[in-house]
Coordinates of C-alpha atoms in Angstrom, one line a residue:
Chain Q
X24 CA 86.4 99.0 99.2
X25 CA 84.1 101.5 101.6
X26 CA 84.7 104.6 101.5
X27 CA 84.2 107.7 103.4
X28 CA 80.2 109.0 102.6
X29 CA 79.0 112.4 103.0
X30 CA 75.4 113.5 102.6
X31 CA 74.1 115.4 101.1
X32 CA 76.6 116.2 98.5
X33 CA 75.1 119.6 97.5
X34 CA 73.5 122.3 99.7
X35 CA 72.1 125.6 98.9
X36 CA 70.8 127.5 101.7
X37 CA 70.0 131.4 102.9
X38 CA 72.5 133.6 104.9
X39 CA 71.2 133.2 108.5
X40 CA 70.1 129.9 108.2
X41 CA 70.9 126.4 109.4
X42 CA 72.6 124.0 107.9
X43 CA 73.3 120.0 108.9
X44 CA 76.2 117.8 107.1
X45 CA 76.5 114.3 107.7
X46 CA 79.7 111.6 107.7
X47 CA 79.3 107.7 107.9
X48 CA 83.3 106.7 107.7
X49 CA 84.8 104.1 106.6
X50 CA 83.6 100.8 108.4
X51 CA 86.2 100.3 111.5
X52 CA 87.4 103.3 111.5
X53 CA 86.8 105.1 115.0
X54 CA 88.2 108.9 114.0
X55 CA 86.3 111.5 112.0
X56 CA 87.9 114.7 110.6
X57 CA 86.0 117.8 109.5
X58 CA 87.8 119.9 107.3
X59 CA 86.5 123.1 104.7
X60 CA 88.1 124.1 101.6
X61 CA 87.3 127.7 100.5
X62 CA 87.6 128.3 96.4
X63 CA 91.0 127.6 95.4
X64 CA 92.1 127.6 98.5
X65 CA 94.0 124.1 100.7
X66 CA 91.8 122.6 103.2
X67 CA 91.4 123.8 106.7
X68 CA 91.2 121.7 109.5
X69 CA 88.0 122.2 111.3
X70 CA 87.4 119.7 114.7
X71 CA 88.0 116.1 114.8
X72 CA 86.2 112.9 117.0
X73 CA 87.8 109.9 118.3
X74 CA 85.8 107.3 120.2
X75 CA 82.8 110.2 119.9
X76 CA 85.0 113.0 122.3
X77 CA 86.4 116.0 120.5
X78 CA 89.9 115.2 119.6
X79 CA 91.5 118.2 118.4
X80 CA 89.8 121.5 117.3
X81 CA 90.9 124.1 114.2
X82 CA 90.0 127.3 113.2
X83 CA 86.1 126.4 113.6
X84 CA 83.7 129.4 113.9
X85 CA 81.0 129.2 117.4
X86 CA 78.2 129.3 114.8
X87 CA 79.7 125.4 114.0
X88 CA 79.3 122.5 116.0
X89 CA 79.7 118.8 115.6
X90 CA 79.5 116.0 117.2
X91 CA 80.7 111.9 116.8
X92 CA 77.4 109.7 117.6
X93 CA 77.4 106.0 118.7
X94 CA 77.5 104.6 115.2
X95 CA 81.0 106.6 114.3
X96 CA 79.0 108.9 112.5
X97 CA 79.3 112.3 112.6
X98 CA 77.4 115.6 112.0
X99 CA 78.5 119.0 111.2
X100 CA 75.6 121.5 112.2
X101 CA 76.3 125.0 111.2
X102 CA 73.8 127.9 112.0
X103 CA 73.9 131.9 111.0
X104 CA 75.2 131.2 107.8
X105 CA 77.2 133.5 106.1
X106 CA 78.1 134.3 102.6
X107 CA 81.7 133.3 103.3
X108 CA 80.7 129.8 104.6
X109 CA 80.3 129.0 100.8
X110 CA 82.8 125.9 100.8
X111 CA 83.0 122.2 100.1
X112 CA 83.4 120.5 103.5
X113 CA 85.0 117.2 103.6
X114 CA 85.1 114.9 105.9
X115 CA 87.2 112.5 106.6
X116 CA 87.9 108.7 108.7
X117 CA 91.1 107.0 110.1
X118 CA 91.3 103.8 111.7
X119 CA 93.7 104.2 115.3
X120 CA 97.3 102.8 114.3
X121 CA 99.7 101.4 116.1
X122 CA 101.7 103.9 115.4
X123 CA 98.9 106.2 116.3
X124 CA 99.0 108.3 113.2
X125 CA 97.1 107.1 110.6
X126 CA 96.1 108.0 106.8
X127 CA 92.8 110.3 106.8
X128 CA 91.1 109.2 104.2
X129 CA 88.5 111.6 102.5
X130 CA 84.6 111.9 101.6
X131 CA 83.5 113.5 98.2
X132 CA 82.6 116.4 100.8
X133 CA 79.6 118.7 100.5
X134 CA 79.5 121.7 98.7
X135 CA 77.3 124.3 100.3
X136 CA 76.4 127.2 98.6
X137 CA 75.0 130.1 100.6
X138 CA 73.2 132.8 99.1
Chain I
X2 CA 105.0 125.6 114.4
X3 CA 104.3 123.2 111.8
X4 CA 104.1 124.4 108.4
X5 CA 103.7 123.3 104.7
X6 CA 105.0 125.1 101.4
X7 CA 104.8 124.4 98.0
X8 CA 106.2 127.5 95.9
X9 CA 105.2 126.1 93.1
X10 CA 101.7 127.3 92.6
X11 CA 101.0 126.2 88.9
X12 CA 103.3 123.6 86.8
X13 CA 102.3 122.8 82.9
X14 CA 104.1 120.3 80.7
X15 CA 103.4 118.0 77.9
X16 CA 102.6 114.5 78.2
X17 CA 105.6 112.2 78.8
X18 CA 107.7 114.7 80.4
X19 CA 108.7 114.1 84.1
X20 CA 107.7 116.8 86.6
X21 CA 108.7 117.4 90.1
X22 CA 106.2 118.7 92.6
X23 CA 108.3 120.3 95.6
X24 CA 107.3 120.3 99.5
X25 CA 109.1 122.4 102.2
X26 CA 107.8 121.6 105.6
X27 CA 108.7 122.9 109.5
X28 CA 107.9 121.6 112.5
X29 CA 109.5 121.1 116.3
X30 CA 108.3 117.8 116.4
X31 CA 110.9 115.0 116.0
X32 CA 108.2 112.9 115.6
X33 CA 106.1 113.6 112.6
X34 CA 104.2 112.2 109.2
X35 CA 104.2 113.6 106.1
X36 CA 101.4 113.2 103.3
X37 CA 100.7 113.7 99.5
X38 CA 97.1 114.4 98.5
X39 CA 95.8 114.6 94.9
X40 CA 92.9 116.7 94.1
X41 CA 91.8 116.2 90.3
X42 CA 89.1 118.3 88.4
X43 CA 85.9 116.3 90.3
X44 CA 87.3 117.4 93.8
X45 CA 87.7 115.0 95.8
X46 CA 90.8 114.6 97.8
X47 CA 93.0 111.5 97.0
X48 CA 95.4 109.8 99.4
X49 CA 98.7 109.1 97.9
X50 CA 101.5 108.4 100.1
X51 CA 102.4 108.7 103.7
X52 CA 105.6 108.8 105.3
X53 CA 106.7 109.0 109.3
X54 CA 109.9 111.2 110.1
X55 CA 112.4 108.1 110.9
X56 CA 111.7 106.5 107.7
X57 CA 113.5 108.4 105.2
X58 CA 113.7 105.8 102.4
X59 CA 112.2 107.0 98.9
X60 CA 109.4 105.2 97.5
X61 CA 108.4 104.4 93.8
X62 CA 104.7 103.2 92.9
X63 CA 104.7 102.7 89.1
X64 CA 105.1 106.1 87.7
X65 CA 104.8 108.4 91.3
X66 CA 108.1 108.3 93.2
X67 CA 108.9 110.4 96.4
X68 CA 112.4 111.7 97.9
X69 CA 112.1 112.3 101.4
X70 CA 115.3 114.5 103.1
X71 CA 115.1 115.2 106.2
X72 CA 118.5 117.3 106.3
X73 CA 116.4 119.9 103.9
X74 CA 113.3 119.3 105.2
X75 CA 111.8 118.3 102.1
X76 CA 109.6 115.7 100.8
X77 CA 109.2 115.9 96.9
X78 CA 107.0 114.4 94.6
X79 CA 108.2 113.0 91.0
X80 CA 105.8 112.1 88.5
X81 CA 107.6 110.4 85.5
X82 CA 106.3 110.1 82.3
X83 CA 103.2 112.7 82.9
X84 CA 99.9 111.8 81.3
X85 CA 96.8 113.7 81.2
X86 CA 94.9 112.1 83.7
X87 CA 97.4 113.5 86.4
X88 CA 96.5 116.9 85.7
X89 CA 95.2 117.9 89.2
X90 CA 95.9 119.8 92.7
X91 CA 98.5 118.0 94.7
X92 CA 98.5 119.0 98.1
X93 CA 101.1 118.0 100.5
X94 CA 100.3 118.0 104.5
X95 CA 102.3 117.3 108.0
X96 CA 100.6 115.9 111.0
X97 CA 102.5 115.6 114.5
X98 CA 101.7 113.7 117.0
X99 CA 98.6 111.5 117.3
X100 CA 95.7 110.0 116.6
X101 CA 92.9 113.1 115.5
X102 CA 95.8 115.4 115.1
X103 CA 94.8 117.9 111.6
X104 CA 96.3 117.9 109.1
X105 CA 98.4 121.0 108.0
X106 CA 97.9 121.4 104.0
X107 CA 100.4 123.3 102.0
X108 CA 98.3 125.7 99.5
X109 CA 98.7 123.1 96.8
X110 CA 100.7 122.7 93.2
X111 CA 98.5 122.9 90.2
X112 CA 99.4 120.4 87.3
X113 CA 98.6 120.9 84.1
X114 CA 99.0 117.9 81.5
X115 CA 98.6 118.9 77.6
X116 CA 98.3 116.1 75.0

């Protein structure tokens, strides 16, 4: 079966500069979650995207933004970077329920490295 | 507001012993879902179950099995017969609401599996 992809899967980039991460979800499936897991640390939630509007938003810094594009696709773009953005960022897709919840399921996320 | 805990920050056993992997959660919502995510050694983030707040029937899938109490506002999960390949993070999470809601994670059990 599909699943969620994230490109690129590895990023290492210089404090202060820009950075762009990118979600295809799984095919049908009209949400898109961004979330970023420190070292040993649980995911955070950043911002999520249904039907391409902004959904719900988490603890995301103003340096982030993201957006949900025609396709379902999303990207995260992430500028100033900063030593403690150093994280795997994982996206992730849910198809609208019934029930209206539904099962996020995840990418392989992107580690980002900044140095 | 809604919140996740798993005391249990590291669990080791040997293979074939059962292990339980506890989950504490709060929220004000009557209407709720609760979720178990594994995490192994690669790092990506693997659904395992997902239950809504007025179904509080326990659930067995081959060796996993999962005791949901809503009087103690728990949702444990039992893994019988432990092998290796279930050493891992397992993470459980509460979402409220809707669709594009976050998802709460608690800060994870680690389980380690020795041949």
């Amino acid at each position: 079966a599909a699943g969620v992809i994230q490109s690129p899967r590895h990023l290492i980039k210089e404090k202060r500069e820009t950075a762009t991460l990118k979600c295809y979800p799984i095919p049908r499936h009209d949400t898109v979650y961004w979330y970023q897991q420190g070292p040993g640390q649980d995911p955070q939630f950043l911002i999520s995207f249904y039907e391409k509007m902004q959904s719900d938003k988490g603890s995301i810094p103003d340096r982030f933004s993201a957006q949900q594009f025609s396709d379902y696709h999303s990207e995260l773009n992430m500028s100033s970077l900063e030593l403690g953005d150093s994280a795997l960022y994982f996206c992730a897709s849910s198809p609208l329920g019934l029930d209206f919840i539904d099962t996020q399921y995840f990418g392989p996320g992107t580690r980002l490295t900044v140095l | 507001a809604q919140k996740v805990t798993q005391a249990q920050t590291e669990i080791s056993v040997v293979e074939k012993e059962d292990v339980t992997l506890d989950c504490v959660y709060e929220t004000r919502d009557t209407t709720y879902y609760l979720f178990w995510y594994k995490q192994p050694p690669s790092g990506e983030l693997v659904f395992l179950i997902r239950r809504n707040s007025f179904d509080e029937q326990n659930e067995i899938s081959g060796r996993y099995s999962w005791n949901f109490q809503k009087s103690t506002s728990s949702f444990n999960f039992t893994i019988t017969a432990s092998q290796v390949v279930d050493s891992a993070v397992y993470f459980c999470a509460l979402s409220e609401g809707q669709a594009g809601t976050a998802l709460i994670f608690g800060k994870g059990t680690t389980l380690s599996v020795s041949s």
